[in-house]
């Protein structure tokens, strides 16, 4: 499948059309952003690591019965995916308190959240991705009640699959963000799952192995991503 017109350049990926209206090519760049794109830096190998990481995770989710965008890897930095009509809302699952939850409620970082929390954020960088809820989605027509219920069900299912996968690799899946879209009317998981959009802590040391290393200027960002990839069995060669 050939790359055609560039359709969109996001903060971390560029989206290209293909000769088929059902498929897109996502190109993972080396850019890493924080503060809704106000801070951007490049890291060698990051595009490749996240592309292969995402491909590995989406295949695991697909095997577990979660419909995903995934078609096939095209190169180190490119993947062929189904073209989804994206829902402009991010779904976040939280197993432990971190990030914006800690800031908002003053809960101690690391507190176990049982049952895990399901949060929704509108994708709108200019407004710093405001938190919304299920009622907003229905009222403003971002996604139907039925499709949102399916997104929530699939998010919790992904949490079950991935919590176990990371646990076996000595890692705690603290929280993560998913984006869904519709493919011929059906809810399908899109975008990416990588340490850019999740929090992963070492079970023993509680070291942060995700994008918080960049947000908090801890250093060793790509080394941490590669270590996580190695532990769960992603081939980076
Ligand atoms: P952002 O838009 O937040 O800066 P990215 O740099 O990751 O993020 O850009 C990727 C864009 O492609 C996002 O807007 C995302 O919603 C969109 N996208 C991801 N997967 C798909 C897909 N399978 N079909 C259509 N659009 C997608
Ligand atoms: N997240 C993301 N994109 C966003 C906002 C959050 O991928 O635009 C991820 C983030 O990496 C974390 C989870 O969603 O794994 C929860 O993020 P949180 O609400 O705590 O916001 P943060 O403080 O990280 O901005």
PDB file of N, CA and C and ligand atoms in Angstrom, residues 8-15 24 26 29 69 81-86 90 123 125 179 189-192, ligand 1:
ATOM      1  N   UNK A   8      -2.726  14.794   7.877  1.00  0.00           N
ATOM      2  CA  UNK A   8      -2.713  15.458   9.183  1.00  0.00           C
ATOM      3  C   UNK A   8      -1.364  15.242   9.821  1.00  0.00           C
ATOM      4  N   UNK A   9      -0.806  16.308  10.380  1.00  0.00           N
ATOM      5  CA  UNK A   9       0.433  16.168  11.143  1.00  0.00           C
ATOM      6  C   UNK A   9       0.110  16.454  12.598  1.00  0.00           C
ATOM      7  N   UNK A  10       0.099  15.399  13.429  1.00  0.00           N
ATOM      8  CA  UNK A  10      -0.200  15.558  14.846  1.00  0.00           C
ATOM      9  C   UNK A  10       1.065  15.846  15.629  1.00  0.00           C
ATOM     10  N   UNK A  11       0.987  15.726  16.937  1.00  0.00           N
ATOM     11  CA  UNK A  11       2.141  16.039  17.783  1.00  0.00           C
ATOM     12  C   UNK A  11       3.205  14.947  17.712  1.00  0.00           C
ATOM     13  N   UNK A  12       2.786  13.694  17.480  1.00  0.00           N
ATOM     14  CA  UNK A  12       3.756  12.591  17.468  1.00  0.00           C
ATOM     15  C   UNK A  12       3.712  11.755  16.193  1.00  0.00           C
ATOM     16  N   UNK A  13       2.592  11.855  15.458  1.00  0.00           N
ATOM     17  CA  UNK A  13       2.446  11.018  14.264  1.00  0.00           C
ATOM     18  C   UNK A  13       1.968  11.863  13.090  1.00  0.00           C
ATOM     19  N   UNK A  14       2.306  11.384  11.894  1.00  0.00           N
ATOM     20  CA  UNK A  14       1.756  11.996  10.679  1.00  0.00           C
ATOM     21  C   UNK A  14       0.871  10.949  10.012  1.00  0.00           C
ATOM     22  N   UNK A  15      -0.276  11.411   9.526  1.00  0.00           N
ATOM     23  CA  UNK A  15      -1.271  10.510   8.941  1.00  0.00           C
ATOM     24  C   UNK A  15      -1.305  10.717   7.432  1.00  0.00           C
ATOM     25  N   UNK A  24      -5.279   3.901   6.141  1.00  0.00           N
ATOM     26  CA  UNK A  24      -4.370   5.031   6.322  1.00  0.00           C
ATOM     27  C   UNK A  24      -2.997   4.487   6.681  1.00  0.00           C
ATOM     28  N   UNK A  26       0.006   5.432   9.341  1.00  0.00           N
ATOM     29  CA  UNK A  26       0.456   6.274  10.457  1.00  0.00           C
ATOM     30  C   UNK A  26       1.968   6.216  10.473  1.00  0.00           C
ATOM     31  N   UNK A  29       6.759   9.598  14.430  1.00  0.00           N
ATOM     32  CA  UNK A  29       7.954  10.452  14.400  1.00  0.00           C
ATOM     33  C   UNK A  29       8.708  10.353  15.728  1.00  0.00           C
ATOM     34  N   UNK A  69      -7.604  -1.218  14.920  1.00  0.00           N
ATOM     35  CA  UNK A  69      -7.300  -0.660  13.594  1.00  0.00           C
ATOM     36  C   UNK A  69      -6.235  -1.459  12.855  1.00  0.00           C
ATOM     37  N   UNK A  81      -3.168   1.010   8.852  1.00  0.00           N
ATOM     38  CA  UNK A  81      -4.308   0.843   9.765  1.00  0.00           C
ATOM     39  C   UNK A  81      -5.620   1.099   9.036  1.00  0.00           C
ATOM     40  N   UNK A  82      -6.692   0.640   9.633  1.00  0.00           N
ATOM     41  CA  UNK A  82      -8.024   0.979   9.120  1.00  0.00           C
ATOM     42  C   UNK A  82      -8.266   2.463   9.364  1.00  0.00           C
ATOM     43  N   UNK A  83      -8.896   3.094   8.405  1.00  0.00           N
ATOM     44  CA  UNK A  83      -9.234   4.513   8.567  1.00  0.00           C
ATOM     45  C   UNK A  83     -10.521   4.609   9.373  1.00  0.00           C
ATOM     46  N   UNK A  84     -10.397   5.168  10.570  1.00  0.00           N
ATOM     47  CA  UNK A  84     -11.557   5.266  11.452  1.00  0.00           C
ATOM     48  C   UNK A  84     -12.103   6.683  11.441  1.00  0.00           C
ATOM     49  N   UNK A  85     -13.393   6.763  11.701  1.00  0.00           N
ATOM     50  CA  UNK A  85     -14.013   8.065  11.944  1.00  0.00           C
ATOM     51  C   UNK A  85     -13.853   8.274  13.452  1.00  0.00           C
ATOM     52  N   UNK A  86     -12.810   9.047  13.835  1.00  0.00           N
ATOM     53  CA  UNK A  86     -12.404   9.089  15.249  1.00  0.00           C
ATOM     54  C   UNK A  86     -13.433   9.795  16.135  1.00  0.00           C
ATOM     55  N   UNK A  90     -11.024  11.085  24.573  1.00  0.00           N
ATOM     56  CA  UNK A  90     -10.029  10.113  25.045  1.00  0.00           C
ATOM     57  C   UNK A  90     -10.601   9.341  26.225  1.00  0.00           C
ATOM     58  N   UNK A 123     -10.837  15.790  23.184  1.00  0.00           N
ATOM     59  CA  UNK A 123      -9.575  16.090  22.481  1.00  0.00           C
ATOM     60  C   UNK A 123      -9.631  17.528  21.983  1.00  0.00           C
ATOM     61  N   UNK A 125      -6.668  20.492  22.312  1.00  0.00           N
ATOM     62  CA  UNK A 125      -5.433  21.031  22.889  1.00  0.00           C
ATOM     63  C   UNK A 125      -5.597  22.481  23.350  1.00  0.00           C
ATOM     64  N   UNK A 179      -7.977   5.737  22.307  1.00  0.00           N
ATOM     65  CA  UNK A 179      -8.864   6.492  21.404  1.00  0.00           C
ATOM     66  C   UNK A 179      -9.558   5.493  20.489  1.00  0.00           C
ATOM     67  N   UNK A 189     -10.694   0.141  18.134  1.00  0.00           N
ATOM     68  CA  UNK A 189      -9.607   0.844  18.828  1.00  0.00           C
ATOM     69  C   UNK A 189      -8.619   1.420  17.810  1.00  0.00           C
ATOM     70  N   UNK A 190      -8.331   2.728  17.934  1.00  0.00           N
ATOM     71  CA  UNK A 190      -7.400   3.378  17.009  1.00  0.00           C
ATOM     72  C   UNK A 190      -6.206   3.967  17.727  1.00  0.00           C
ATOM     73  N   UNK A 191      -5.544   4.871  17.046  1.00  0.00           N
ATOM     74  CA  UNK A 191      -4.407   5.634  17.552  1.00  0.00           C
ATOM     75  C   UNK A 191      -3.279   4.709  18.026  1.00  0.00           C
ATOM     76  N   UNK A 192      -2.841   4.851  19.276  1.00  0.00           N
ATOM     77  CA  UNK A 192      -1.710   4.031  19.708  1.00  0.00           C
ATOM     78  C   UNK A 192      -1.794   3.698  21.185  1.00  0.00           C
TER      79      UNK A 192
HETATM   80  P1  LIG B   1      -2.479  14.510  18.184  1.00  0.00           P
HETATM   81  O1  LIG B   1      -3.580  14.667  17.176  1.00  0.00           O
HETATM   82  O2  LIG B   1      -3.056  14.397  19.578  1.00  0.00           O
HETATM   83  O3  LIG B   1      -1.410  15.527  18.074  1.00  0.00           O
HETATM   84  P2  LIG B   1      -0.937  12.294  16.962  1.00  0.00           P
HETATM   85  O4  LIG B   1       0.295  13.009  16.632  1.00  0.00           O
HETATM   86  O5  LIG B   1      -0.821  10.956  17.563  1.00  0.00           O
HETATM   87  O6  LIG B   1      -1.866  13.068  18.005  1.00  0.00           O
HETATM   88  O7  LIG B   1      -1.790  12.267  15.645  1.00  0.00           O
HETATM   89  C1  LIG B   1      -2.457  11.145  15.195  1.00  0.00           C
HETATM   90  C2  LIG B   1      -3.857  11.565  14.765  1.00  0.00           C
HETATM   91  O8  LIG B   1      -4.418  10.507  13.988  1.00  0.00           O
HETATM   92  C3  LIG B   1      -4.779  11.784  15.968  1.00  0.00           C
HETATM   93  O9  LIG B   1      -5.577  12.934  15.720  1.00  0.00           O
HETATM   94  C4  LIG B   1      -5.639  10.519  16.002  1.00  0.00           C
HETATM   95  O10 LIG B   1      -6.924  10.765  16.530  1.00  0.00           O
HETATM   96  C5  LIG B   1      -5.687  10.144  14.516  1.00  0.00           C
HETATM   97  N1  LIG B   1      -5.833   8.693  14.298  1.00  0.00           N
HETATM   98  C6  LIG B   1      -5.181   7.711  14.956  1.00  0.00           C
HETATM   99  N2  LIG B   1      -5.524   6.498  14.479  1.00  0.00           N
HETATM  100  C7  LIG B   1      -6.411   6.714  13.481  1.00  0.00           C
HETATM  101  C8  LIG B   1      -7.134   5.850  12.586  1.00  0.00           C
HETATM  102  N3  LIG B   1      -6.979   4.530  12.645  1.00  0.00           N
HETATM  103  N4  LIG B   1      -7.983   6.420  11.704  1.00  0.00           N
HETATM  104  C9  LIG B   1      -8.124   7.782  11.645  1.00  0.00           C
HETATM  105  N5  LIG B   1      -7.454   8.648  12.429  1.00  0.00           N
HETATM  106  C10 LIG B   1      -6.606   8.125  13.349  1.00  0.00           C
END
